[in-house]
Short mmCIF file of C-alpha atoms in Angstrom, two decimals:
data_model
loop_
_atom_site.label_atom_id
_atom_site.label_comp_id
_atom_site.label_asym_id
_atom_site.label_seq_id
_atom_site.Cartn_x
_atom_site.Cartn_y
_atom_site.Cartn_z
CA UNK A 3 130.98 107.20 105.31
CA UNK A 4 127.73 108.02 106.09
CA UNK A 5 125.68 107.40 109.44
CA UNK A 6 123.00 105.13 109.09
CA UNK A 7 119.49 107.09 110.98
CA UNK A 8 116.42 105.11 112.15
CA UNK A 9 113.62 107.58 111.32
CA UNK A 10 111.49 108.39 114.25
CA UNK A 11 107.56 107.98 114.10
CA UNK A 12 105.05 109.76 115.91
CA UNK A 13 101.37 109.58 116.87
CA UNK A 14 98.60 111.78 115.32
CA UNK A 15 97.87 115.26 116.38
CA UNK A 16 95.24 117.36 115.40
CA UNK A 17 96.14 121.13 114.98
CA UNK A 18 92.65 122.21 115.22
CA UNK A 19 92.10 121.39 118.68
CA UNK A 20 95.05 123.66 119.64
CA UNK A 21 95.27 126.59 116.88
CA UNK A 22 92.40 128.74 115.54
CA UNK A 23 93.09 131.15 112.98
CA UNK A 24 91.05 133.91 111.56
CA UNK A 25 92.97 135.12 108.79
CA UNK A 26 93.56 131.62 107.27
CA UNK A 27 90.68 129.50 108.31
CA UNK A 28 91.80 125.90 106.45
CA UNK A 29 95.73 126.14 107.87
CA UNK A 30 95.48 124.30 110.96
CA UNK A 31 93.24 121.37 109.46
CA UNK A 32 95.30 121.61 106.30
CA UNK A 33 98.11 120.92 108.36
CA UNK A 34 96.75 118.19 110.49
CA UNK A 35 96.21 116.59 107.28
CA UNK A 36 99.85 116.95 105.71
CA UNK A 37 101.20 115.72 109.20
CA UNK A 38 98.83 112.66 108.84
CA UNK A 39 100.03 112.12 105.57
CA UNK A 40 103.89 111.92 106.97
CA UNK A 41 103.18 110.02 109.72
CA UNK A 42 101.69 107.38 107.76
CA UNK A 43 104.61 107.21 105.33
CA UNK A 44 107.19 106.68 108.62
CA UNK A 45 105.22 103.58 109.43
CA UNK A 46 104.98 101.98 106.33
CA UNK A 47 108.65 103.24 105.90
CA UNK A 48 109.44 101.47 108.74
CA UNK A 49 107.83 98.06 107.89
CA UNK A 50 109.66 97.29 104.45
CA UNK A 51 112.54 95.74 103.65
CA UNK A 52 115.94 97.27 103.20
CA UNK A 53 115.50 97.45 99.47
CA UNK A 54 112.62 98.87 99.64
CA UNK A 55 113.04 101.71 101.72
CA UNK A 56 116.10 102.67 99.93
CA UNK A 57 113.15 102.62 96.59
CA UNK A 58 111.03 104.43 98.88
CA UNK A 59 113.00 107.14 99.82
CA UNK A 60 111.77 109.86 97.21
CA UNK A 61 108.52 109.32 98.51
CA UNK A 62 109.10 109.91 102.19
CA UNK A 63 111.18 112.79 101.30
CA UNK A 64 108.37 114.18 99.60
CA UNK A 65 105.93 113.36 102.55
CA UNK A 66 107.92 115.28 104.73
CA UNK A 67 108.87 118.53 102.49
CA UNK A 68 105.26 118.62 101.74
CA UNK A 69 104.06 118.83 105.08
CA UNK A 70 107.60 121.36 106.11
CA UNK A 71 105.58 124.18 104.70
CA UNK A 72 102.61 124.24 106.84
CA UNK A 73 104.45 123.69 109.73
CA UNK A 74 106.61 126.62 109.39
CA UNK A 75 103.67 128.41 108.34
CA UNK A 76 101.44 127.94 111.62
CA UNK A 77 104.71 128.67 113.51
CA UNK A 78 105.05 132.37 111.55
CA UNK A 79 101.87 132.95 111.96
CA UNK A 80 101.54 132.77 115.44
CA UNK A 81 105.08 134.94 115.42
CA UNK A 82 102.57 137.53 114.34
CA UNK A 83 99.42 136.69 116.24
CA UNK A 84 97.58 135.53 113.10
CA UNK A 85 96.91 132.20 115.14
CA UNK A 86 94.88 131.85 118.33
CA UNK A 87 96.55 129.10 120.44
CA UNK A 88 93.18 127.42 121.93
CA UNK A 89 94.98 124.70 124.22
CA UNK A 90 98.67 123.82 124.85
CA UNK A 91 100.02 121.67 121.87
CA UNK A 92 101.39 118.95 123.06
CA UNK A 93 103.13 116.45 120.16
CA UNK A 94 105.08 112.53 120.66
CA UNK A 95 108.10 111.49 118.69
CA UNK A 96 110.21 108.32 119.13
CA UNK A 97 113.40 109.48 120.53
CA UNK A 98 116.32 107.27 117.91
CA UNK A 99 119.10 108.71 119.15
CA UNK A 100 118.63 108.84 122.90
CA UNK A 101 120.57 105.70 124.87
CA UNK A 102 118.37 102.55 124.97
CA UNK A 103 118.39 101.15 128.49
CA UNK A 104 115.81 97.69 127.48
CA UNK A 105 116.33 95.43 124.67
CA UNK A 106 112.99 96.82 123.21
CA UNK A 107 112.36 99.85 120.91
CA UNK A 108 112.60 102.85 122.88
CA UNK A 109 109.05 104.67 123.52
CA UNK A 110 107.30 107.53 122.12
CA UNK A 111 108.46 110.63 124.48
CA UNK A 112 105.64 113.97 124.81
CA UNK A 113 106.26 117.18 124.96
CA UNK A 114 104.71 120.23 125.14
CA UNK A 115 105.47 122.77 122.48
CA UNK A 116 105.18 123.67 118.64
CA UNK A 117 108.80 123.79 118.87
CA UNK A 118 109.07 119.51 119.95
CA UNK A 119 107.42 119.18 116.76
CA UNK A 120 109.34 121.63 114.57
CA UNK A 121 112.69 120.07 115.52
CA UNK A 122 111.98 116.40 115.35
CA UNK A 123 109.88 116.40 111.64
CA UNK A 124 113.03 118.75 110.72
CA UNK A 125 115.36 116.53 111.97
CA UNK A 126 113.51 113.35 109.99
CA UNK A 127 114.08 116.07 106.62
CA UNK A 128 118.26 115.76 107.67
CA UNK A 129 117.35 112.10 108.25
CA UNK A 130 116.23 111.61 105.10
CA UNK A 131 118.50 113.32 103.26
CA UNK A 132 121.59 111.59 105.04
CA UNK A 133 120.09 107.94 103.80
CA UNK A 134 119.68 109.46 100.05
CA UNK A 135 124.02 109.74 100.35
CA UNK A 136 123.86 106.28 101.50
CA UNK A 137 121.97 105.18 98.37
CA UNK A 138 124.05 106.84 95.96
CA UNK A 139 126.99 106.11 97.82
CA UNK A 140 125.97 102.62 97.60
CA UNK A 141 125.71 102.49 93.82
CA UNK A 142 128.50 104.24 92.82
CA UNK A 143 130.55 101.80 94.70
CA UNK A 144 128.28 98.91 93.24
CA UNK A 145 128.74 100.23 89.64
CA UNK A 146 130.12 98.02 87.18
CA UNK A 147 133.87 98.89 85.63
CA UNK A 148 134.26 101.94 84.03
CA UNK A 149 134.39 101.16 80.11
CA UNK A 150 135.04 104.62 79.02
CA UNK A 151 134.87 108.27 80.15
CA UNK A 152 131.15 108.42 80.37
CA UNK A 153 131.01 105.43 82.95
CA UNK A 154 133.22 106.89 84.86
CA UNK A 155 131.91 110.48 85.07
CA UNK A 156 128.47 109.00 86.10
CA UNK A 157 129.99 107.47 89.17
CA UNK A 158 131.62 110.79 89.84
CA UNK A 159 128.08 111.92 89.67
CA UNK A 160 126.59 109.63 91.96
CA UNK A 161 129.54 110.70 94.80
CA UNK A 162 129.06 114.06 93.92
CA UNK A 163 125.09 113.83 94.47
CA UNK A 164 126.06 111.97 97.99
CA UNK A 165 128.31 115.00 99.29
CA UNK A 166 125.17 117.32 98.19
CA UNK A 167 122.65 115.28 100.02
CA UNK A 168 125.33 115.37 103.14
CA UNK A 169 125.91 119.35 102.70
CA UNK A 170 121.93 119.61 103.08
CA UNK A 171 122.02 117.47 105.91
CA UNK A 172 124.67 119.78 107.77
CA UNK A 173 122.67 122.66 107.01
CA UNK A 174 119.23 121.63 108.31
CA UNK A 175 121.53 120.62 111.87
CA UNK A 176 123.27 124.15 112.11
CA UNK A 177 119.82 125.58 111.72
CA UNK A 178 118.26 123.39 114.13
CA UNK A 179 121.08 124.18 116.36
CA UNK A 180 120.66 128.05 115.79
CA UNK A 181 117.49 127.42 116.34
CA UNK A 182 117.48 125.58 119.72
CA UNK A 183 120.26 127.56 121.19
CA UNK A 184 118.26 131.31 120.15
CA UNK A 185 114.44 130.44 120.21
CA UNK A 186 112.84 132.40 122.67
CA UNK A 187 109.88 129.39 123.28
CA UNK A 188 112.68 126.65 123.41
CA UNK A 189 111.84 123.07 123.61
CA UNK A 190 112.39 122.14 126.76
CA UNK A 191 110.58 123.67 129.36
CA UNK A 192 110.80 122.11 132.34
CA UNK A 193 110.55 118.59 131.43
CA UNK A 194 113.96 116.80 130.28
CA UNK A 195 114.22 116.75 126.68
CA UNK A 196 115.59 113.45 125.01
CA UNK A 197 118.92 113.81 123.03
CA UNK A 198 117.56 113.97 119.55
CA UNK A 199 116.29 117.42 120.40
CA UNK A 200 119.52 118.82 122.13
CA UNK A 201 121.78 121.81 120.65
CA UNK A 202 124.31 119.31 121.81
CA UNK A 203 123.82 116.48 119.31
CA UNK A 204 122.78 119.18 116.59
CA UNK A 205 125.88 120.49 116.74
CA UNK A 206 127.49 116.80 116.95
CA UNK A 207 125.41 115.90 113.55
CA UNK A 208 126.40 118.86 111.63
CA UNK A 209 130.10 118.11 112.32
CA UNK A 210 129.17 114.45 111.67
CA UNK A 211 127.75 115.39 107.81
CA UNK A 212 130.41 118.09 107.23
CA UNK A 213 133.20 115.35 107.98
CA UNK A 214 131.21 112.92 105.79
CA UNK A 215 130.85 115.65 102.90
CA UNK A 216 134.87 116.09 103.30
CA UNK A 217 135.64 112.34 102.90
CA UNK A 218 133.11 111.82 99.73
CA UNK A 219 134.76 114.99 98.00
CA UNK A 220 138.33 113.49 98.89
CA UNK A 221 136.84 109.93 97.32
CA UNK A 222 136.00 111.13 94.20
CA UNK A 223 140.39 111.38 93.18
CA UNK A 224 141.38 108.79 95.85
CA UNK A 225 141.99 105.81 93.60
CA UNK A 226 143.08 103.14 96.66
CA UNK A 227 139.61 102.26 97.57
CA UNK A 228 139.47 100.14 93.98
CA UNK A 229 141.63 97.96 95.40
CA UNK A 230 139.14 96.80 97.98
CA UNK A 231 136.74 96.68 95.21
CA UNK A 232 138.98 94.22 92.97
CA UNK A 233 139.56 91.80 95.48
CA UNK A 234 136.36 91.19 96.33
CA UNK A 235 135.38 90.01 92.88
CA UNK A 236 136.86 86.52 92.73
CA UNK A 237 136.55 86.53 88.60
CA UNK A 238 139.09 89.84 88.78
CA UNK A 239 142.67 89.70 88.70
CA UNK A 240 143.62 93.23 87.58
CA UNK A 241 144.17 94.43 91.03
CA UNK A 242 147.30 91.76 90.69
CA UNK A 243 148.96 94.10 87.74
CA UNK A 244 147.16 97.26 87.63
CA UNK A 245 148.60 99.83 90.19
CA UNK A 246 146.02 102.65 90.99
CA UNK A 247 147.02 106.40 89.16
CA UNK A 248 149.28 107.81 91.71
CA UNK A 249 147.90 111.73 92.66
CA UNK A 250 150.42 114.34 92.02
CA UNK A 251 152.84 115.74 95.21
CA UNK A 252 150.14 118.74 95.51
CA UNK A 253 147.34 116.47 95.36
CA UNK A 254 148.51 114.19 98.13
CA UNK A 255 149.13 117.04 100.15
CA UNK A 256 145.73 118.87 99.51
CA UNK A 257 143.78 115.47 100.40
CA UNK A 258 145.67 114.82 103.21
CA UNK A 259 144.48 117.84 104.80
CA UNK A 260 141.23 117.52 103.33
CA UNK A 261 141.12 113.93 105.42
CA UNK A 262 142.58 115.70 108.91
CA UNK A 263 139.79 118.30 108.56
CA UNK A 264 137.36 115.63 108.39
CA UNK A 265 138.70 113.43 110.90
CA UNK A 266 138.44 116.90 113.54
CA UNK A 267 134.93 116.92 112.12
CA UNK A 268 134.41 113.62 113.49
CA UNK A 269 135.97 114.18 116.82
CA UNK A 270 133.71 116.93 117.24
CA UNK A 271 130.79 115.19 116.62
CA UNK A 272 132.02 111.94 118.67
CA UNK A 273 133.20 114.51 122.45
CA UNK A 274 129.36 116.55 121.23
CA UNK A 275 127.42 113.11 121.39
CA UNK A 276 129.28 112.48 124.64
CA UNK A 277 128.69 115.53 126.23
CA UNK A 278 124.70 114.90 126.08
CA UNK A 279 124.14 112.00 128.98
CA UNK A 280 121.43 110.41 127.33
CA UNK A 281 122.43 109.86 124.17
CA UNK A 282 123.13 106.00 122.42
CA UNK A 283 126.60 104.64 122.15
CA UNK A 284 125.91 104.04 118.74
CA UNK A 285 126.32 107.24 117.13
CA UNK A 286 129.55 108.19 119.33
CA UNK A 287 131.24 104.77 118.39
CA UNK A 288 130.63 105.92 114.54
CA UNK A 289 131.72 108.78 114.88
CA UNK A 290 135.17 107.70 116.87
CA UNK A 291 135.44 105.11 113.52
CA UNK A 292 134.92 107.65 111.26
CA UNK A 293 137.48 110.26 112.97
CA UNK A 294 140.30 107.10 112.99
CA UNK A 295 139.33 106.67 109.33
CA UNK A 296 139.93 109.84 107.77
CA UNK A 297 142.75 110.15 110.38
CA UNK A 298 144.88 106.98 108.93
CA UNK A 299 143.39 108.15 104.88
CA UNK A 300 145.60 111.81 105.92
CA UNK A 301 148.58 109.17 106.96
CA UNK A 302 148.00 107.18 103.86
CA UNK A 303 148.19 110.17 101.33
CA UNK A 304 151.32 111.54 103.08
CA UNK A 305 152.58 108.52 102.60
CA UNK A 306 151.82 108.71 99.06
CA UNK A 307 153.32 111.83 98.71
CA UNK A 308 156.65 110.42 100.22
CA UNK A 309 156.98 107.44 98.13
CA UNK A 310 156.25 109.81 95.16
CA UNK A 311 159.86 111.44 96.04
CA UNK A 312 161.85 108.37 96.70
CA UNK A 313 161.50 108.45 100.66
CA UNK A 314 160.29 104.64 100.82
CA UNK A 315 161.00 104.64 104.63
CA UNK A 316 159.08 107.08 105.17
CA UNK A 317 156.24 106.27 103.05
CA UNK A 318 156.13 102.82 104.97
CA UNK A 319 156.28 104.64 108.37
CA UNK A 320 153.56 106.77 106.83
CA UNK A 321 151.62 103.42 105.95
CA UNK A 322 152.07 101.99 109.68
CA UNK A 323 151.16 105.01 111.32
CA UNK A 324 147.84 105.22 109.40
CA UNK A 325 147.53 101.40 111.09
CA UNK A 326 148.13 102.59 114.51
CA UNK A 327 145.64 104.70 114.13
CA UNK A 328 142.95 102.74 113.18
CA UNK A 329 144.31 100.02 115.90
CA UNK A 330 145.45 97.32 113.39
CA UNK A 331 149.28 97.15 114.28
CA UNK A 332 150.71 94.18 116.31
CA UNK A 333 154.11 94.52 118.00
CA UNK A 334 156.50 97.63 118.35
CA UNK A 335 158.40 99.55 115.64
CA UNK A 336 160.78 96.44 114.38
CA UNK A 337 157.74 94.47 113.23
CA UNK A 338 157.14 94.56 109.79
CA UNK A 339 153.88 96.12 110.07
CA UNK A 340 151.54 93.39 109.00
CA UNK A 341 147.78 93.56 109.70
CA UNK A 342 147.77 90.22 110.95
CA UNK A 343 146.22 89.60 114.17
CA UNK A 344 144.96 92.95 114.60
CA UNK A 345 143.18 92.78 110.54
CA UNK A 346 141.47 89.07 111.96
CA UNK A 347 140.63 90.84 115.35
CA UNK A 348 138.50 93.54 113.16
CA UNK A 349 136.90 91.09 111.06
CA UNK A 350 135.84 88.91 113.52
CA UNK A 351 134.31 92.00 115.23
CA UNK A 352 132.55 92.76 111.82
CA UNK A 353 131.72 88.98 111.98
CA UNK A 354 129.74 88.86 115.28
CA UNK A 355 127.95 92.33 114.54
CA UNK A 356 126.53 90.44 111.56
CA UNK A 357 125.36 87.84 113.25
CA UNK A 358 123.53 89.45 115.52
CA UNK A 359 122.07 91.52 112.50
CA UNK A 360 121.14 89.39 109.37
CA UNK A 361 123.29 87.55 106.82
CA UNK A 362 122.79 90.05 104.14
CA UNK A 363 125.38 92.31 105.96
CA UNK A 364 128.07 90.27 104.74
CA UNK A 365 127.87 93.26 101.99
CA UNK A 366 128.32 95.79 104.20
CA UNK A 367 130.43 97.18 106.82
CA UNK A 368 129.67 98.99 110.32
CA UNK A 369 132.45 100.74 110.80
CA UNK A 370 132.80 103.81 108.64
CA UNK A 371 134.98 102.09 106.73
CA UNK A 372 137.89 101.58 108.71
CA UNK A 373 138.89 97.94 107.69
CA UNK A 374 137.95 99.03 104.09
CA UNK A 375 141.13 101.30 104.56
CA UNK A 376 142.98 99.21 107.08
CA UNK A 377 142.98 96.51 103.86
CA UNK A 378 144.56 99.13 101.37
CA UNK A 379 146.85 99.88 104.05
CA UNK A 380 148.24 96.23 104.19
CA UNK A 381 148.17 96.41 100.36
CA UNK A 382 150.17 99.65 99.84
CA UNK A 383 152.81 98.35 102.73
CA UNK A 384 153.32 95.00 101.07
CA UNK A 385 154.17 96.07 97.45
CA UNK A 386 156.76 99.07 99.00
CA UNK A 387 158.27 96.83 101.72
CA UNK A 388 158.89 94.22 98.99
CA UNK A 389 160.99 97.17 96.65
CA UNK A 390 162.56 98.63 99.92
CA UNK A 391 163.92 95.46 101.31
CA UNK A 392 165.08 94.46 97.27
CA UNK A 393 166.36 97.38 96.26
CA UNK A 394 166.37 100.67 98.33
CA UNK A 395 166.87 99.62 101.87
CA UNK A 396 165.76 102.45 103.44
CA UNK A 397 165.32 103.04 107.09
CA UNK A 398 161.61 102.78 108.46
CA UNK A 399 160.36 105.74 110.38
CA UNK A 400 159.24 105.48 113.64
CA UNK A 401 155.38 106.05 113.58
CA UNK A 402 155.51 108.79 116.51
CA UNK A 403 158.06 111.32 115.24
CA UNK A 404 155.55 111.12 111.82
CA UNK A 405 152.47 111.40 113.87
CA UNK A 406 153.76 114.66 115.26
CA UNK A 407 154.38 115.98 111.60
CA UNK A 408 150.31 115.59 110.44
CA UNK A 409 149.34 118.93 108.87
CA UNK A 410 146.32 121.06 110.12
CA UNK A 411 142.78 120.29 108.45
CA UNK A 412 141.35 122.38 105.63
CA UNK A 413 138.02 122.86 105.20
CA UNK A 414 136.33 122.36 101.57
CA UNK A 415 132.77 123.89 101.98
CA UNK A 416 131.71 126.81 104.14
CA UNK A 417 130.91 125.73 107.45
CA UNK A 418 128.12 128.46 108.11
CA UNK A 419 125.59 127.48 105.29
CA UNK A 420 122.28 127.44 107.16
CA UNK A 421 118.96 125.79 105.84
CA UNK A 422 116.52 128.47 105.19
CA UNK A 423 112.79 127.02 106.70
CA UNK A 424 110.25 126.55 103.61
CA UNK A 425 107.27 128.62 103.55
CA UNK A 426 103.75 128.18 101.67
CA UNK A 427 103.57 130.41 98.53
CA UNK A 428 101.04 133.67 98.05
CA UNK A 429 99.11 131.15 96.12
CA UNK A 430 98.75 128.47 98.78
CA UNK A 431 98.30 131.40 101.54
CA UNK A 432 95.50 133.10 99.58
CA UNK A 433 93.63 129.84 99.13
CA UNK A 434 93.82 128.93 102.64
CA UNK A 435 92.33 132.28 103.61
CA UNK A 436 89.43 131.70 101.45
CA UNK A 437 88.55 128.02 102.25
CA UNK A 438 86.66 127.44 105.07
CA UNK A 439 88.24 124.93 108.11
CA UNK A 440 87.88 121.46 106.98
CA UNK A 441 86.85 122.49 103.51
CA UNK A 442 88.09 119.54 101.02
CA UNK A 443 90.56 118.26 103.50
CA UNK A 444 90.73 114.71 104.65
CA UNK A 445 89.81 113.99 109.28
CA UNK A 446 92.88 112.07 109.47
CA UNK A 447 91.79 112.68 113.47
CA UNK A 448 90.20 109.25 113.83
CA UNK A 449 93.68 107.36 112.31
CA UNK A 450 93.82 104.45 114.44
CA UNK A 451 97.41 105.07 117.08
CA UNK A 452 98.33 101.42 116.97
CA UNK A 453 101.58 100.45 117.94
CA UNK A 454 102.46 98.15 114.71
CA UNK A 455 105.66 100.79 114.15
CA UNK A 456 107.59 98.58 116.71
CA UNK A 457 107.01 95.91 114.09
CA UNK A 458 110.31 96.13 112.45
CA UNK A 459 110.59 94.56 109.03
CA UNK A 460 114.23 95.06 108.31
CA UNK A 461 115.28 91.83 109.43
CA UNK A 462 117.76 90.52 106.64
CA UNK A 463 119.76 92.83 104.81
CA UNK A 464 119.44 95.73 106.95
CA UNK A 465 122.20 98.04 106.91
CA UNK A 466 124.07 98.54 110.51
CA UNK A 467 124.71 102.20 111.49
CA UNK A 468 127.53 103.70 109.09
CA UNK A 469 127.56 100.41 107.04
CA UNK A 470 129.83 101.13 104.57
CA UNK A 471 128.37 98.86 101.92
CA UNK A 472 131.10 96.77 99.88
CA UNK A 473 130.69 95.95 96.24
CA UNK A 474 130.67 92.57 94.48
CA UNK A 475 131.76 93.96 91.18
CA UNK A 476 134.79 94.47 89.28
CA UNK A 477 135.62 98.29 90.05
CA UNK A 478 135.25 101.17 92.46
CA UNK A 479 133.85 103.91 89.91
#
């Protein structure tokens, strides 16, 4: 449910060489020296293992808010002509999300511009803060069985710190976006920017975290998902007896909206990643996954909604309409509606993108979750087909007159909550203005620029883009 981001790295830059100030001597070395600090962080970052950068994330999070401040600092201050550009600053970021046209990494890209700089090390923040939801995500879902009331409200808590992390993410986008459409300076220029810098794919990434925000605030009463979680845990057989707590009529309604809201989110994000021409195929084939997911979880409540007042036919039809639209059904309307074929196609998709990854994946899934759903689909069609064809032998309905009848989204959070920039403090200002350039700070400016970034340690157990990791344990929360 959430988007898995390489973070970009960057070479060094020296702020000295391109900003003098008089009324705050130590800023621009002071800020040379935070940027220094971040860049190192992204490389190391880069080189560990999957576990470990998950471990590592509070760290680089840190890095980068610490060095956020001074930033946005030198950029106020020359606002108000406190700072005396010297020479043109030029800055190089590796462009993740722009399409990659050789097997290698894709290079470093310059640009001139404080603005290059103030939209890329922002963007890394939303990065960031987007694989923090992942991590919590991860071990709420990898949590053992809920024993009492306390177990489960601490995986409630984890989801509910995922959503927050993915709300933070959609504001730092919309600001970027505000940003890049408004700023007078720009980033482009006259050279062609890559996509990660693009009000285009800022816009597509705040629709992207506001649809993910939607689906981890629906998962928190969606009980279905525990079902995938059972069966994976060969020593578990309550998924054979134990039927899921069905949400009330209201309920099903209110998270069926919830889900088309989300799924709009997504197609946003999927036709705004598409409208930029060089940006990767990756991000726009999550975000189609992730539009079909929430799209068949809005056809999956209504069916829940139906069974709950006796319309089994329709609740099925409901149940094989949410299939269609994630692709799984094989044959017309008179099939029974099995995965089948179309389930095995999926996995065996799943099967080669592991492959080519590392075995670890096995854990995890690629495709925002859409065989995750496509499974309780199956599992919610075969225990009402078996009642309907014993005992109430109702008609099925056809999957296109229900299509037609999907309710309008609803929005859960405000969609205009903008990330306010940080700023250094009176405090921090005051001693900057009184310590001379250089004074106490570390020259980070002879940091050798090697290229061991490319070196990329992932390897096994790496999580694909938009994994959705699955659990080996015996619950869901």
């Amino acid at each position: 449910m959430t988007f898995a981001f390489i973070l970009p790295t960057t070479s060094p830059v020296n702020f000295t060489t391109s900003f003098a100030s008089s009324s705050a001597p130590s800023l621009p070395s002071a800020t040379t020296t935070r940027r220094a600090l971040l860049r190192d962080t992204l490389k190391r970052f880069k080189r560990l293992t999957p576990a470990e950068q998950y471990n590592n994330l509070p760290s680089l999070l840190s890095s980068v808010s610490e060095y956020l401040p001074y930033l946005y600092t030198v950029d106020a201050y020359i606002t108000s002509q406190d700072i005396t550009p010297l020479t043109e600053f030029e800055t190089e970021w590796r462009a993740v999300l722009s399409r990659r046209t050789v097997p290698t990494e894709l290079p470093r890209i310059r640009r001139k511009g404080l603005d290059y700089e103030i939209c890329f090390a922002t963007a890394t923040l939303a990065y960031v803060h987007t694989l923090r939801a992942r991590t919590f995500l991860a071990t709420a879902i990898q949590a053992p069985p809920p024993t009492d009331n306390n177990a489960t409200n601490t995986s409630v808590h984890l989801i509910n710190q995922a959503k927050d992390q993915m709300l933070t993410a959609a504001s730092i986008f919309l600001y970027l976006q505000n940003r890049s459409a408004t700023s007078e300076r720009g980033v482009a220029g006259m050279q062609p920017m890559p996509a990660d810098v693009t009000t285009s794919i800022y816009n597509a990434l705040w629709s992207l975290c506001l649809a993910s925000a939607t689906l981890l605030a629906v998962l928190k009463d969606d009980p279905y998902p525990s079902i995938v979680a059972l069966q994976h845990d060969k020593n578990s057989k309550e998924w054979m007896y134990k039927a899921p707590t069905m949400p009330t009529r209201g309920r099903s309604l209110l998270l069926a909206r919830l889900c088309m809201y989300s799924a709009d989110m997504a197609g946003k994000a999927a036709a705004g990643v598409a409208a930029t021409p060089s940006s990767g195929a990756e991000l726009k084939g999550y975000c189609e996954d992730l539009a079909k997911t929430a799209k068949a979880k809005a056809c999956r409540f209504l069916g829940v909604d139906a069974e709950g007042q006796g319309k089994l036919g329709e609740a099925i039809g409901w149940v094989l309409a949410g299939k269609e639209v994630l692709g799984m059904v094989v044959g017309g309307e008179g099939d029974k509606g099995k995965l089948g074929r179309g389930l095995d196609m999926l996995k065996k998709a799943r099967e080669e993108r592991k492959m080519e990854k590392a075995p670890m994946e096995a854990l995890l899934g690629p495709d925002a979750g859409k065989m995750e759903e496509a499974m309780v689909l199956n599992e919610l069609e075969r225990r009402w087909r078996r009642i309907n064809d014993s005992v109430n032998f109702h008609k099925v309905e056809p999957t296109s007159s229900l299509l037609a009848m999907l309710p309008t989204g609803r929005p859960v959070f405000p969609e205009n909550q903008t990330w306010t920039p940080p700023k250094l403090s009176s405090s921090e200002l005051l001693q900057l203005q009184t310590q001379a350039p250089n004074g106490g700070e570390i020259d980070w400016t002879g940091v050798d620029d090697s290229d061991d970034d490319d070196i990329d340690a992932r390897g096994e157990g790496s999580m694909p883009p938009g994994g959705f990791p699955r659990s080996q344990s015996t619950g869901y929360y």
